[in-house]
XYZ file of C-alpha atoms in Angstrom:
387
model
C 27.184 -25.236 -28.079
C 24.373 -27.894 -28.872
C 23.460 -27.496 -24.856
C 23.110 -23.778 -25.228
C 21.260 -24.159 -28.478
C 18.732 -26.821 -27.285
C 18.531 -24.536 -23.645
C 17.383 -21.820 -25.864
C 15.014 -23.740 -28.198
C 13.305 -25.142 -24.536
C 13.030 -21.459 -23.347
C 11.521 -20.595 -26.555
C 8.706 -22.972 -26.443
C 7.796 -22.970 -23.028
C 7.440 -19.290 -23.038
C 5.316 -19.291 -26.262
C 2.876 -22.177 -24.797
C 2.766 -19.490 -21.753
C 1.822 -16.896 -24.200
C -1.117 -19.120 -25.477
C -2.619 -20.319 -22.115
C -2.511 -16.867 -20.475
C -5.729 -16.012 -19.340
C -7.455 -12.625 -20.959
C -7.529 -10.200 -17.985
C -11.024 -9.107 -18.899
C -12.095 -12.680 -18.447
C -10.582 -13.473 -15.289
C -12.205 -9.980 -14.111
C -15.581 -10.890 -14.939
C -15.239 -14.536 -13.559
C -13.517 -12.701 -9.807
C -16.438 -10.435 -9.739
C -18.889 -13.309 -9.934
C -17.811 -15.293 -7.669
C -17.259 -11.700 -5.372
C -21.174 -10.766 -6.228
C -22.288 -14.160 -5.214
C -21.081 -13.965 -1.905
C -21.800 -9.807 -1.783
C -25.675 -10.351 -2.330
C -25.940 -13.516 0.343
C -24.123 -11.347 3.046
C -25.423 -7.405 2.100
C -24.819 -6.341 5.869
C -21.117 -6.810 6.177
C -20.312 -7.107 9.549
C -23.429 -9.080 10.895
C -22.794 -12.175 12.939
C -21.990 -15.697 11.572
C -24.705 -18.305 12.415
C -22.914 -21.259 12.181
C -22.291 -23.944 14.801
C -23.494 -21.100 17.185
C -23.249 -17.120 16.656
C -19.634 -15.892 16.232
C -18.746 -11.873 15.022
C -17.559 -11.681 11.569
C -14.733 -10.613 12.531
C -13.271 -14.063 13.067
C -10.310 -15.068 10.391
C -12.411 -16.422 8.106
C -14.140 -13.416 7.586
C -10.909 -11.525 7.637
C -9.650 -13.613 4.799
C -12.017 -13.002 2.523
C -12.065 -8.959 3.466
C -8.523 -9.479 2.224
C -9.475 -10.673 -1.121
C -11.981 -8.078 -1.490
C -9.715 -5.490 -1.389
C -6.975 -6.740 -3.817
C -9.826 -7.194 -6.098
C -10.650 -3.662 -5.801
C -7.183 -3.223 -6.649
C -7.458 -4.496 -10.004
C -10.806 -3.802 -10.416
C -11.664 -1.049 -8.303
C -15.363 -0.330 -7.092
C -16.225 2.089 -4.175
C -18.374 0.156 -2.599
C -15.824 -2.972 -2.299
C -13.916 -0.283 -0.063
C -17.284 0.644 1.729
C -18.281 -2.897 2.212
C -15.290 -3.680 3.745
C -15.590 -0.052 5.931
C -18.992 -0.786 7.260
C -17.405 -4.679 8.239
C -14.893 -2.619 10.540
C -16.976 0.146 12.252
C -19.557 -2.698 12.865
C -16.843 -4.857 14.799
C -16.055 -1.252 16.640
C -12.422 -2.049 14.398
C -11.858 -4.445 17.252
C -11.395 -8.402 17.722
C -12.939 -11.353 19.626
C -11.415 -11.409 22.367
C -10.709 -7.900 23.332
C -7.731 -6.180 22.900
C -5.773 -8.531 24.696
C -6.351 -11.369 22.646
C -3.007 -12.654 21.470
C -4.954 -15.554 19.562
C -3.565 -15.250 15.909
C -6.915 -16.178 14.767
C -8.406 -13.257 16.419
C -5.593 -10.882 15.134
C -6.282 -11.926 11.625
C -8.827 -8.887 11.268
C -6.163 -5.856 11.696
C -4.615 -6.641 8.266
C -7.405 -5.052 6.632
C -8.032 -2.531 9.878
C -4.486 -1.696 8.783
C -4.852 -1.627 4.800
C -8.576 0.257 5.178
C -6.209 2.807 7.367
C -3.837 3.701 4.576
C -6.821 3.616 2.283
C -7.755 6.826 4.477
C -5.510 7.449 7.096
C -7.398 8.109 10.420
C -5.135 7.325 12.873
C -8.061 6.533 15.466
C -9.291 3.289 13.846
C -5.643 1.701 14.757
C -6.462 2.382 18.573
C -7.333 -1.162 19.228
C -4.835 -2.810 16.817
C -2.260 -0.923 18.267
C -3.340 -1.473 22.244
C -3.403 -5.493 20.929
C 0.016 -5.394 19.270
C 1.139 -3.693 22.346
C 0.445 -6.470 24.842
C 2.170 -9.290 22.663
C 5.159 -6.520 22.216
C 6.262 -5.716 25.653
C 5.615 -9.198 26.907
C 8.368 -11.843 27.250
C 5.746 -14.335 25.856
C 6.756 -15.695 22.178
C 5.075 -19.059 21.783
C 1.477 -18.151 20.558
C 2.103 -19.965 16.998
C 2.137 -22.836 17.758
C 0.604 -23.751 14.426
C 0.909 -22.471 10.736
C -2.156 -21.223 10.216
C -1.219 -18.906 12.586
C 1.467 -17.063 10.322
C -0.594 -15.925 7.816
C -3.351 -14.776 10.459
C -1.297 -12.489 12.432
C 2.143 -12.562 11.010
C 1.901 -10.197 8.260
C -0.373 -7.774 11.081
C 3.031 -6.818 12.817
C 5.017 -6.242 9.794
C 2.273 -3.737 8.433
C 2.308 -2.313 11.701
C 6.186 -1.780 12.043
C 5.769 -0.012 8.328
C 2.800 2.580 9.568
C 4.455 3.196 12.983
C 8.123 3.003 11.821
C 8.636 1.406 15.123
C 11.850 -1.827 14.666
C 9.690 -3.410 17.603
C 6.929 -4.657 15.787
C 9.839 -6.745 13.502
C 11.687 -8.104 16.462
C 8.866 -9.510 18.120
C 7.062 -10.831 14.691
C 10.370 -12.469 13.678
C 10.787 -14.071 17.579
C 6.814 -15.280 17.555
C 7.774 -16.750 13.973
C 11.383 -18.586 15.160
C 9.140 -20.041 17.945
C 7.050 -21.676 15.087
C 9.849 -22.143 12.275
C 12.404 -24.082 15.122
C 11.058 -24.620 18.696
C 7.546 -25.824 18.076
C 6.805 -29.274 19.259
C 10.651 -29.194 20.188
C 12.012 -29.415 16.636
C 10.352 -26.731 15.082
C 7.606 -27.291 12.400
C 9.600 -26.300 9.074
C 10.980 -29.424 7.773
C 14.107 -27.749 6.206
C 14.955 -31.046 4.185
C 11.974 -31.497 2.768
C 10.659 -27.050 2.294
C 7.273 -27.883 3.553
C 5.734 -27.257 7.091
C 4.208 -29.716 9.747
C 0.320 -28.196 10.595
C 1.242 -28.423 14.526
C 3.225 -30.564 16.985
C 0.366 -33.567 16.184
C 1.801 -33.854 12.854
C 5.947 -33.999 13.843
C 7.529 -37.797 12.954
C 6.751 -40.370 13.884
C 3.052 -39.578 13.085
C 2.941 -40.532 8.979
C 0.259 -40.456 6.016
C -0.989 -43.654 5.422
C 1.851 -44.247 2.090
C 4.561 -44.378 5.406
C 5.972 -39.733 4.189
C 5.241 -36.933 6.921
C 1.713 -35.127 6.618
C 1.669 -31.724 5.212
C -1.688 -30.353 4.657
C -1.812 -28.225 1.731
C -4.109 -25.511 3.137
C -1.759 -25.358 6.223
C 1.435 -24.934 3.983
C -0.942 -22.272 1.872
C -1.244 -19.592 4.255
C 2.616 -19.953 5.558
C 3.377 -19.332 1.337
C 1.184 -16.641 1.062
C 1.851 -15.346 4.999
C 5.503 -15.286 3.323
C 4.663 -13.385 0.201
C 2.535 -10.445 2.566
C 5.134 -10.189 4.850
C 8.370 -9.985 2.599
C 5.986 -7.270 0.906
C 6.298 -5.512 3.867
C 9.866 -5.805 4.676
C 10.446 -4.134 0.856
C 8.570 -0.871 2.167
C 10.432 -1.358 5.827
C 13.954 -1.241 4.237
C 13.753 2.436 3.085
C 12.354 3.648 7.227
C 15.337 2.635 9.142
C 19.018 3.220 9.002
C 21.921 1.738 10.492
C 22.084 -1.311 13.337
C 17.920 -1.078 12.323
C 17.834 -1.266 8.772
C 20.524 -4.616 8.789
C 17.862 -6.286 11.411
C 14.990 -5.739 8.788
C 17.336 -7.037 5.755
C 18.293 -9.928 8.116
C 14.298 -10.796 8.648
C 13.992 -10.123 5.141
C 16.642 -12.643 4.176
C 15.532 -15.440 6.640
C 11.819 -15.128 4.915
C 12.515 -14.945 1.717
C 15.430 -18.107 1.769
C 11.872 -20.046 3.650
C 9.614 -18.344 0.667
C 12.241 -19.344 -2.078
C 12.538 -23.958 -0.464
C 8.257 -23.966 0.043
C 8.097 -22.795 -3.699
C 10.360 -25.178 -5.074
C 8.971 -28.290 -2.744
C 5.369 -27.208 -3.290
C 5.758 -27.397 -7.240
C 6.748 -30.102 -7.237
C 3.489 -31.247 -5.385
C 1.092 -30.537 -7.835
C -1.175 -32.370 -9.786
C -1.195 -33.148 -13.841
C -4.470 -31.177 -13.217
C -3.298 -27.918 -12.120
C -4.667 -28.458 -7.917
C -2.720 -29.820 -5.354
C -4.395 -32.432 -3.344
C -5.496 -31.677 0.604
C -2.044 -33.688 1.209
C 0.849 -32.602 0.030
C 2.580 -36.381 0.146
C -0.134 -38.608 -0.337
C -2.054 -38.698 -3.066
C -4.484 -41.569 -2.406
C -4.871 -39.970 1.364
C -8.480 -37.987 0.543
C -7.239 -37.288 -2.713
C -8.741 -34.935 -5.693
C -8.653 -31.208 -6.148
C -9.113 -28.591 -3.395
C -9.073 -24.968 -4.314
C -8.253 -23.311 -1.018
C -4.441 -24.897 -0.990
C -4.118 -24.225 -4.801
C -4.817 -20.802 -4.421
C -2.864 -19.520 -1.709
C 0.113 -21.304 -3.692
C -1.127 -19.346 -7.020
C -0.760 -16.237 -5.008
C 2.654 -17.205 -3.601
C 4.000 -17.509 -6.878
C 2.488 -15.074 -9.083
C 3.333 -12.766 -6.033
C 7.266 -14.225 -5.774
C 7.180 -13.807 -9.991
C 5.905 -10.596 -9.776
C 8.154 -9.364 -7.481
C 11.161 -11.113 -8.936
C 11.757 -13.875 -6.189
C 10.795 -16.996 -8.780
C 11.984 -17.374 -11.882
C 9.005 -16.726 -14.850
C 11.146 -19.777 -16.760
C 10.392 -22.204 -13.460
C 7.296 -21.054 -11.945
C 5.082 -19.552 -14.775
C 3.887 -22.917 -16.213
C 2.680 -24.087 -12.592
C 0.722 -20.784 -11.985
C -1.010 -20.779 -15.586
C -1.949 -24.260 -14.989
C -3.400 -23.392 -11.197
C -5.556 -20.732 -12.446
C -6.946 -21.971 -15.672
C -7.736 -24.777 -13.400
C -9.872 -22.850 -10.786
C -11.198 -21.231 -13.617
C -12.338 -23.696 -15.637
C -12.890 -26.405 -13.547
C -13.725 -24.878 -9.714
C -16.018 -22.178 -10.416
C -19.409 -22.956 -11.329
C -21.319 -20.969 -13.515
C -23.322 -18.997 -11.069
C -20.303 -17.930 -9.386
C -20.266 -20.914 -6.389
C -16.818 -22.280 -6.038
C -15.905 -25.548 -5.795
C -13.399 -28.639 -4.101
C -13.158 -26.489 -0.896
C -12.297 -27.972 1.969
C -13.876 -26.462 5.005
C -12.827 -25.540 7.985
C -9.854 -28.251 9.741
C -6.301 -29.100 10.184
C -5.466 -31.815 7.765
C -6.350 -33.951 5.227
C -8.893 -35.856 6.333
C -11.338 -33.241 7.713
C -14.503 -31.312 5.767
C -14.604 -34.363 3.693
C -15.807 -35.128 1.406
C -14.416 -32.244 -0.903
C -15.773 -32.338 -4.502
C -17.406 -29.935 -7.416
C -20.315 -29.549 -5.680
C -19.573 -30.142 -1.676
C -20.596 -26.828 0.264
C -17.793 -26.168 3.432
C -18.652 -25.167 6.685
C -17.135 -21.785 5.579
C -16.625 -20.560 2.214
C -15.903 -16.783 3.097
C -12.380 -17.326 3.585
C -11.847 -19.535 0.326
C -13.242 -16.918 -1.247
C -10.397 -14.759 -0.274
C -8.203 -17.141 -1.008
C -9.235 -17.074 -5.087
C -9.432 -13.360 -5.212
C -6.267 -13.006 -3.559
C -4.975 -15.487 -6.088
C -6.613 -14.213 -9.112
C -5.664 -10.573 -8.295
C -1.803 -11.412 -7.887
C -2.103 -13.440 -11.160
C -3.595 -10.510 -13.331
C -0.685 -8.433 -11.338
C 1.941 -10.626 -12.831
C 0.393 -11.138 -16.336
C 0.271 -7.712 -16.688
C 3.227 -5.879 -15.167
Protein backbone atom coordinates (compact mmCIF):
# COMPACT_ATOMS: atom_id res chain seq x y z
CA UNK A 1 0.00 0.00 0.00
CA UNK A 2 2.79 2.62 0.96
CA UNK A 3 4.45 1.55 -2.68
CA UNK A 4 1.24 2.34 -4.46
CA UNK A 5 0.75 5.47 -2.44
CA UNK A 6 4.31 6.90 -2.90
CA UNK A 7 3.98 5.54 -6.96
CA UNK A 8 1.09 7.82 -7.09
CA UNK A 9 2.46 10.84 -5.17
CA UNK A 10 5.74 10.49 -7.89
CA UNK A 11 3.20 10.47 -10.82
CA UNK A 12 1.57 13.38 -9.36
CA UNK A 13 4.51 15.60 -9.24
CA UNK A 14 6.25 14.78 -12.21
CA UNK A 15 3.23 15.40 -14.25
CA UNK A 16 2.51 18.79 -12.55
CA UNK A 17 6.35 20.00 -13.07
CA UNK A 18 5.40 18.87 -16.86
CA UNK A 19 2.44 21.07 -16.67
CA UNK A 20 4.70 24.07 -15.61
CA UNK A 21 7.62 23.69 -18.13
CA UNK A 22 5.35 23.10 -21.15
CA UNK A 23 6.11 25.45 -23.65
CA UNK A 24 3.08 28.01 -24.81
CA UNK A 25 2.31 26.86 -28.39
CA UNK A 26 2.08 30.45 -29.54
CA UNK A 27 5.64 30.88 -28.42
CA UNK A 28 7.19 27.99 -29.88
CA UNK A 29 5.23 29.14 -33.21
CA UNK A 30 6.69 32.42 -33.34
CA UNK A 31 10.27 31.16 -32.38
CA UNK A 32 9.78 28.03 -35.59
CA UNK A 33 8.79 30.74 -37.90
CA UNK A 34 11.91 32.74 -37.15
CA UNK A 35 14.23 30.56 -37.46
CA UNK A 36 11.98 29.28 -40.90
CA UNK A 37 12.04 33.20 -42.17
CA UNK A 38 15.70 33.41 -41.59
CA UNK A 39 16.57 30.80 -43.80
CA UNK A 40 13.31 31.71 -46.32
CA UNK A 41 14.75 35.32 -47.05
CA UNK A 42 18.66 34.03 -47.55
CA UNK A 43 17.40 31.33 -50.09
CA UNK A 44 14.05 33.24 -51.90
CA UNK A 45 14.57 31.01 -55.13
CA UNK A 46 13.95 27.58 -53.76
CA UNK A 47 15.39 25.25 -55.91
CA UNK A 48 18.61 27.18 -57.06
CA UNK A 49 21.91 25.40 -56.79
CA UNK A 50 24.07 25.06 -53.61
CA UNK A 51 27.49 26.82 -53.90
CA UNK A 52 29.35 25.12 -51.52
CA UNK A 53 32.55 23.11 -51.91
CA UNK A 54 31.52 23.27 -55.67
CA UNK A 55 27.84 23.63 -57.24
CA UNK A 56 25.50 20.77 -56.23
CA UNK A 57 21.29 20.89 -57.06
CA UNK A 58 19.29 21.51 -54.07
CA UNK A 59 17.91 18.66 -54.32
CA UNK A 60 20.62 16.84 -52.40
CA UNK A 61 19.41 15.44 -48.73
CA UNK A 62 20.24 18.25 -47.03
CA UNK A 63 18.00 20.26 -48.84
CA UNK A 64 15.41 17.56 -48.67
CA UNK A 65 15.58 17.63 -44.93
CA UNK A 66 14.83 20.83 -44.37
CA UNK A 67 11.81 20.76 -47.22
CA UNK A 68 10.62 18.20 -44.69
CA UNK A 69 10.51 20.53 -41.84
CA UNK A 70 8.92 23.11 -43.84
CA UNK A 71 6.06 21.29 -44.43
CA UNK A 72 5.24 19.94 -40.90
CA UNK A 73 5.54 23.48 -39.95
CA UNK A 74 2.92 24.35 -42.33
CA UNK A 75 1.11 21.75 -40.63
CA UNK A 76 0.84 23.48 -37.48
CA UNK A 77 1.12 26.67 -38.76
CA UNK A 78 -0.05 26.64 -42.14
CA UNK A 79 1.00 29.37 -44.80
CA UNK A 80 0.46 28.94 -48.63
CA UNK A 81 3.44 29.92 -49.63
CA UNK A 82 5.43 27.28 -47.29
CA UNK A 83 3.51 24.77 -49.71
CA UNK A 84 4.53 26.95 -52.81
CA UNK A 85 8.06 27.30 -51.70
CA UNK A 86 8.45 23.89 -51.38
CA UNK A 87 6.39 23.41 -55.06
CA UNK A 88 8.64 25.70 -56.95
CA UNK A 89 11.87 23.53 -55.09
CA UNK A 90 10.32 20.40 -57.01
CA UNK A 91 9.35 21.64 -60.54
CA UNK A 92 12.83 23.38 -60.48
CA UNK A 93 14.64 19.91 -59.85
CA UNK A 94 12.12 18.64 -62.85
CA UNK A 95 10.71 16.45 -59.37
CA UNK A 96 13.79 14.41 -60.11
CA UNK A 97 17.21 13.45 -58.24
CA UNK A 98 21.01 13.66 -58.74
CA UNK A 99 21.75 11.02 -60.26
CA UNK A 100 18.96 10.23 -62.57
CA UNK A 101 16.39 7.97 -62.04
CA UNK A 102 18.55 5.21 -61.48
CA UNK A 103 20.27 6.45 -58.63
CA UNK A 104 19.82 3.98 -55.82
CA UNK A 105 22.07 6.35 -53.56
CA UNK A 106 19.82 6.89 -50.40
CA UNK A 107 21.16 10.29 -50.27
CA UNK A 108 19.85 11.05 -53.61
CA UNK A 109 16.41 9.39 -52.82
CA UNK A 110 16.02 11.58 -49.83
CA UNK A 111 14.07 14.23 -52.08
CA UNK A 112 10.85 11.94 -53.00
CA UNK A 113 9.58 12.14 -49.38
CA UNK A 114 8.40 15.50 -49.98
CA UNK A 115 7.83 14.71 -54.02
CA UNK A 116 5.56 12.19 -52.31
CA UNK A 117 3.91 14.41 -49.42
CA UNK A 118 3.63 17.65 -52.06
CA UNK A 119 1.66 14.74 -54.20
CA UNK A 120 -1.03 14.06 -51.64
CA UNK A 121 -1.00 17.76 -50.93
CA UNK A 122 -2.51 17.80 -54.64
CA UNK A 123 -2.61 14.64 -56.15
CA UNK A 124 -1.17 14.77 -59.75
CA UNK A 125 -0.16 11.56 -60.40
CA UNK A 126 2.53 12.83 -63.06
CA UNK A 127 4.97 14.41 -60.58
CA UNK A 128 5.58 10.65 -59.11
CA UNK A 129 6.88 9.61 -62.70
CA UNK A 130 10.44 9.77 -61.68
CA UNK A 131 10.04 8.59 -58.05
CA UNK A 132 8.25 5.80 -59.20
CA UNK A 133 10.75 4.82 -62.37
CA UNK A 134 13.63 5.17 -59.29
CA UNK A 135 11.77 2.97 -56.80
CA UNK A 136 11.29 0.66 -59.64
CA UNK A 137 14.93 -0.14 -60.37
CA UNK A 138 15.86 -0.85 -56.59
CA UNK A 139 12.39 -3.03 -56.59
CA UNK A 140 12.83 -5.56 -59.25
CA UNK A 141 16.52 -5.88 -58.64
CA UNK A 142 18.06 -8.67 -56.51
CA UNK A 143 20.40 -5.92 -55.10
CA UNK A 144 19.67 -5.17 -51.19
CA UNK A 145 22.88 -3.78 -49.75
CA UNK A 146 22.71 0.03 -50.61
CA UNK A 147 22.53 1.02 -46.69
CA UNK A 148 25.29 0.39 -45.77
CA UNK A 149 25.12 3.24 -43.29
CA UNK A 150 22.36 4.83 -41.00
CA UNK A 151 22.03 7.87 -42.38
CA UNK A 152 20.78 6.11 -45.07
CA UNK A 153 17.42 4.98 -43.30
CA UNK A 154 16.02 8.07 -42.72
CA UNK A 155 17.03 9.33 -46.37
CA UNK A 156 15.29 6.78 -48.32
CA UNK A 157 13.68 4.43 -45.92
CA UNK A 158 10.57 6.14 -45.13
CA UNK A 159 10.42 7.00 -49.40
CA UNK A 160 9.29 3.27 -49.98
CA UNK A 161 6.90 3.01 -47.22
CA UNK A 162 5.04 6.27 -48.49
CA UNK A 163 5.22 4.80 -51.73
CA UNK A 164 3.70 1.28 -50.85
CA UNK A 165 0.75 3.56 -49.06
CA UNK A 166 0.00 5.78 -52.46
CA UNK A 167 0.42 2.76 -54.80
CA UNK A 168 -1.05 0.08 -52.46
CA UNK A 169 1.55 -2.06 -53.98
CA UNK A 170 3.10 -4.93 -50.76
CA UNK A 171 6.37 -4.56 -52.99
CA UNK A 172 7.51 -1.38 -51.96
CA UNK A 173 7.41 -3.02 -48.04
CA UNK A 174 9.25 -6.15 -48.93
CA UNK A 175 12.03 -4.58 -50.51
CA UNK A 176 12.25 -1.48 -47.85
CA UNK A 177 12.18 -4.04 -45.00
CA UNK A 178 15.08 -6.38 -47.01
CA UNK A 179 17.33 -2.99 -47.83
CA UNK A 180 16.75 -2.25 -43.95
CA UNK A 181 17.70 -6.13 -42.58
CA UNK A 182 20.82 -5.60 -44.79
CA UNK A 183 21.64 -2.55 -42.51
CA UNK A 184 19.97 -3.71 -39.07
CA UNK A 185 22.03 -7.46 -39.31
CA UNK A 186 24.43 -8.02 -42.27
CA UNK A 187 26.28 -4.74 -42.46
CA UNK A 188 29.95 -4.94 -41.85
CA UNK A 189 29.08 -8.74 -41.19
CA UNK A 190 27.33 -8.27 -37.84
CA UNK A 191 24.90 -5.85 -38.65
CA UNK A 192 25.09 -2.22 -37.31
CA UNK A 193 22.21 -2.31 -34.53
CA UNK A 194 23.88 -3.16 -31.39
CA UNK A 195 20.82 -5.02 -29.90
CA UNK A 196 22.49 -5.07 -26.32
CA UNK A 197 23.20 -1.82 -26.09
CA UNK A 198 19.63 -0.08 -28.53
CA UNK A 199 21.92 2.22 -30.31
CA UNK A 200 23.38 1.94 -33.93
CA UNK A 201 27.07 1.82 -35.25
CA UNK A 202 27.35 4.95 -38.13
CA UNK A 203 28.93 2.25 -40.70
CA UNK A 204 31.18 -0.83 -40.74
CA UNK A 205 34.28 1.81 -39.61
CA UNK A 206 32.66 2.11 -36.37
CA UNK A 207 31.92 -2.00 -35.53
CA UNK A 208 34.27 -3.28 -32.29
CA UNK A 209 37.10 -3.25 -31.95
CA UNK A 210 37.23 0.44 -33.11
CA UNK A 211 36.33 2.40 -29.49
CA UNK A 212 35.83 6.17 -28.23
CA UNK A 213 38.68 7.28 -26.57
CA UNK A 214 36.88 6.33 -22.65
CA UNK A 215 37.57 2.36 -24.14
CA UNK A 216 32.66 2.09 -25.10
CA UNK A 217 31.68 1.66 -28.93
CA UNK A 218 31.11 5.04 -30.94
CA UNK A 219 27.63 6.03 -31.65
CA UNK A 220 27.27 9.35 -33.17
CA UNK A 221 24.26 11.02 -32.07
CA UNK A 222 23.26 12.59 -35.41
CA UNK A 223 23.72 9.08 -37.01
CA UNK A 224 21.41 7.37 -34.33
CA UNK A 225 18.99 10.68 -34.96
CA UNK A 226 17.82 10.03 -38.31
CA UNK A 227 17.49 6.00 -37.70
CA UNK A 228 14.92 7.39 -34.49
CA UNK A 229 13.20 9.66 -36.49
CA UNK A 230 13.57 7.31 -39.95
CA UNK A 231 11.67 4.91 -37.35
CA UNK A 232 8.99 7.29 -36.24
CA UNK A 233 8.16 8.27 -40.38
CA UNK A 234 8.11 4.93 -41.31
CA UNK A 235 5.97 3.18 -38.50
CA UNK A 236 3.68 6.29 -39.48
CA UNK A 237 3.35 4.76 -42.57
CA UNK A 238 2.84 1.23 -41.72
CA UNK A 239 -0.39 2.67 -39.44
CA UNK A 240 -2.02 3.96 -42.84
CA UNK A 241 -0.62 0.55 -44.72
CA UNK A 242 -2.49 -1.78 -42.26
CA UNK A 243 -6.05 -0.75 -43.36
CA UNK A 244 -4.88 -1.39 -47.70
CA UNK A 245 -4.12 -5.00 -47.55
CA UNK A 246 -5.82 -8.11 -46.39
CA UNK A 247 -4.83 -11.48 -45.69
CA UNK A 248 -1.08 -13.22 -46.24
CA UNK A 249 -0.41 -9.08 -47.11
CA UNK A 250 -1.74 -7.33 -44.31
CA UNK A 251 0.28 -9.97 -41.59
CA UNK A 252 3.64 -9.02 -43.71
CA UNK A 253 2.95 -5.21 -43.04
CA UNK A 254 2.03 -5.93 -39.16
CA UNK A 255 5.19 -8.13 -39.12
CA UNK A 256 7.40 -4.95 -40.55
CA UNK A 257 5.43 -2.97 -38.31
CA UNK A 258 6.33 -5.04 -35.28
CA UNK A 259 10.10 -5.46 -36.13
CA UNK A 260 10.26 -1.36 -36.33
CA UNK A 261 8.52 -0.44 -33.71
CA UNK A 262 10.32 -3.28 -31.03
CA UNK A 263 13.88 -1.21 -32.77
CA UNK A 264 11.86 2.32 -32.19
CA UNK A 265 10.72 1.24 -28.59
CA UNK A 266 15.24 -0.17 -27.32
CA UNK A 267 16.79 3.35 -29.28
CA UNK A 268 14.25 5.36 -27.07
CA UNK A 269 14.99 3.83 -23.94
CA UNK A 270 19.05 3.69 -24.62
CA UNK A 271 19.02 7.19 -26.09
CA UNK A 272 17.38 8.71 -22.81
CA UNK A 273 19.37 7.62 -21.04
CA UNK A 274 22.14 9.50 -23.07
CA UNK A 275 21.24 12.82 -22.43
CA UNK A 276 22.67 15.59 -20.81
CA UNK A 277 21.60 17.47 -17.29
CA UNK A 278 21.21 20.20 -20.00
CA UNK A 279 18.55 18.92 -22.11
CA UNK A 280 21.22 18.08 -25.57
CA UNK A 281 22.87 15.05 -26.12
CA UNK A 282 26.47 15.35 -26.92
CA UNK A 283 27.85 14.50 -30.76
CA UNK A 284 28.75 11.02 -28.91
CA UNK A 285 26.42 9.14 -27.50
CA UNK A 286 29.14 7.25 -24.98
CA UNK A 287 31.67 9.68 -24.45
CA UNK A 288 31.18 12.65 -23.01
CA UNK A 289 34.66 14.23 -22.92
CA UNK A 290 35.03 12.91 -26.80
CA UNK A 291 34.11 16.63 -28.53
CA UNK A 292 31.74 17.14 -25.93
CA UNK A 293 28.94 20.06 -25.41
CA UNK A 294 25.55 20.51 -26.97
CA UNK A 295 24.65 19.82 -30.62
CA UNK A 296 21.16 20.52 -31.79
CA UNK A 297 20.91 18.37 -34.89
CA UNK A 298 21.08 14.89 -32.68
CA UNK A 299 18.79 16.47 -29.98
CA UNK A 300 16.26 17.18 -32.31
CA UNK A 301 15.72 14.29 -34.35
CA UNK A 302 15.47 12.47 -30.79
CA UNK A 303 12.77 15.30 -29.71
CA UNK A 304 10.87 14.28 -32.74
CA UNK A 305 11.23 10.54 -32.06
CA UNK A 306 9.68 10.89 -28.89
CA UNK A 307 7.14 13.46 -29.02
CA UNK A 308 6.21 11.46 -32.26
CA UNK A 309 6.34 7.77 -30.25
CA UNK A 310 4.22 9.88 -27.25
CA UNK A 311 1.98 11.16 -29.56
CA UNK A 312 1.21 8.20 -31.14
CA UNK A 313 1.14 6.11 -28.00
CA UNK A 314 4.47 4.06 -28.46
CA UNK A 315 6.32 5.88 -25.19
CA UNK A 316 4.95 6.28 -22.16
CA UNK A 317 4.06 10.35 -21.31
CA UNK A 318 5.17 9.13 -17.47
CA UNK A 319 8.87 8.03 -19.02
CA UNK A 320 9.50 10.12 -21.93
CA UNK A 321 7.71 13.52 -21.34
CA UNK A 322 10.32 14.98 -18.92
CA UNK A 323 13.24 14.22 -21.55
CA UNK A 324 11.30 15.92 -24.46
CA UNK A 325 10.30 19.14 -22.32
CA UNK A 326 13.80 19.40 -21.31
CA UNK A 327 15.13 18.94 -25.22
CA UNK A 328 13.01 21.64 -26.44
CA UNK A 329 13.11 24.29 -23.82
CA UNK A 330 16.71 23.67 -24.40
CA UNK A 331 16.85 24.46 -28.20
CA UNK A 332 14.68 27.10 -27.35
CA UNK A 333 16.27 28.86 -24.93
CA UNK A 334 19.63 28.13 -25.34
CA UNK A 335 20.23 27.17 -29.39
CA UNK A 336 18.35 29.73 -31.10
CA UNK A 337 19.67 33.07 -31.24
CA UNK A 338 17.64 35.94 -31.30
CA UNK A 339 17.63 36.70 -34.94
CA UNK A 340 16.51 33.34 -35.69
CA UNK A 341 20.31 31.65 -36.42
CA UNK A 342 20.55 28.34 -34.71
CA UNK A 343 23.15 27.16 -32.86
CA UNK A 344 25.72 23.91 -31.63
CA UNK A 345 25.18 22.35 -35.13
CA UNK A 346 27.40 20.12 -36.25
CA UNK A 347 27.90 20.18 -39.95
CA UNK A 348 28.06 17.92 -42.34
CA UNK A 349 30.19 14.26 -41.19
CA UNK A 350 30.00 10.87 -39.78
CA UNK A 351 31.01 11.06 -36.19
CA UNK A 352 32.02 12.87 -33.45
CA UNK A 353 34.90 14.41 -34.25
CA UNK A 354 34.03 16.12 -37.57
CA UNK A 355 32.54 19.97 -38.24
CA UNK A 356 34.28 20.79 -35.09
CA UNK A 357 34.33 22.87 -33.38
CA UNK A 358 30.46 22.99 -32.59
CA UNK A 359 29.43 25.88 -30.27
CA UNK A 360 26.65 28.89 -29.88
CA UNK A 361 27.96 30.64 -32.49
CA UNK A 362 29.94 28.04 -34.99
CA UNK A 363 28.27 28.29 -38.59
CA UNK A 364 28.19 24.39 -40.34
CA UNK A 365 29.00 23.68 -43.68
CA UNK A 366 25.18 23.15 -44.03
CA UNK A 367 22.55 24.40 -41.89
CA UNK A 368 19.49 23.66 -44.27
CA UNK A 369 19.07 20.29 -43.07
CA UNK A 370 19.39 21.19 -39.21
CA UNK A 371 16.93 23.38 -39.88
CA UNK A 372 14.63 20.60 -40.71
CA UNK A 373 15.66 18.83 -38.09
CA UNK A 374 14.18 21.67 -35.37
CA UNK A 375 11.03 22.21 -37.28
CA UNK A 376 10.45 18.68 -37.57
CA UNK A 377 11.08 18.55 -33.85
CA UNK A 378 9.22 21.52 -32.79
CA UNK A 379 6.18 20.60 -34.97
CA UNK A 380 5.87 16.95 -33.42
CA UNK A 381 6.29 18.60 -29.96
CA UNK A 382 3.34 21.18 -30.36
CA UNK A 383 1.52 17.86 -31.91
CA UNK A 384 1.93 16.08 -28.65
CA UNK A 385 1.35 19.06 -26.25
CA UNK A 386 -1.67 19.62 -27.81
CA UNK A 387 -3.50 16.45 -28.85
Amino acid sequence: MKKTLWLILFISCVTGLMAGRRPDRKLMIEQMVLVNERFMAQHPVAGDSIRINGVRPSNIWTRSVYMEGLLALNEVAPQPRYVEYAMDWAVANLWGFRGGSHTRNADNQCCAQVYIDLYRLHEDAQVLGNTERMLNNVVNSTERGDWSWIDALQMAMPVYAKMGVVKQDIRYFRTMRELYGYTRDCAGQVGLFNTIDGLWWRDADFIPPYKEPNGKSCYWSRGNGWVMAALARTIDEMERAEDLFVGGEKQEIADIKKLLTDDFLAMAFSVKKCQRGDGFWNCSLTDEFHYGGPETTGTALFLYGMAWGMRNGVLSDEVFGEPALKAWNALMHDAVHPDGFLGYVQGTGKEPKDGQPVGYDSKPDFEDFAIGCYLLAGAEMIKFLTQ
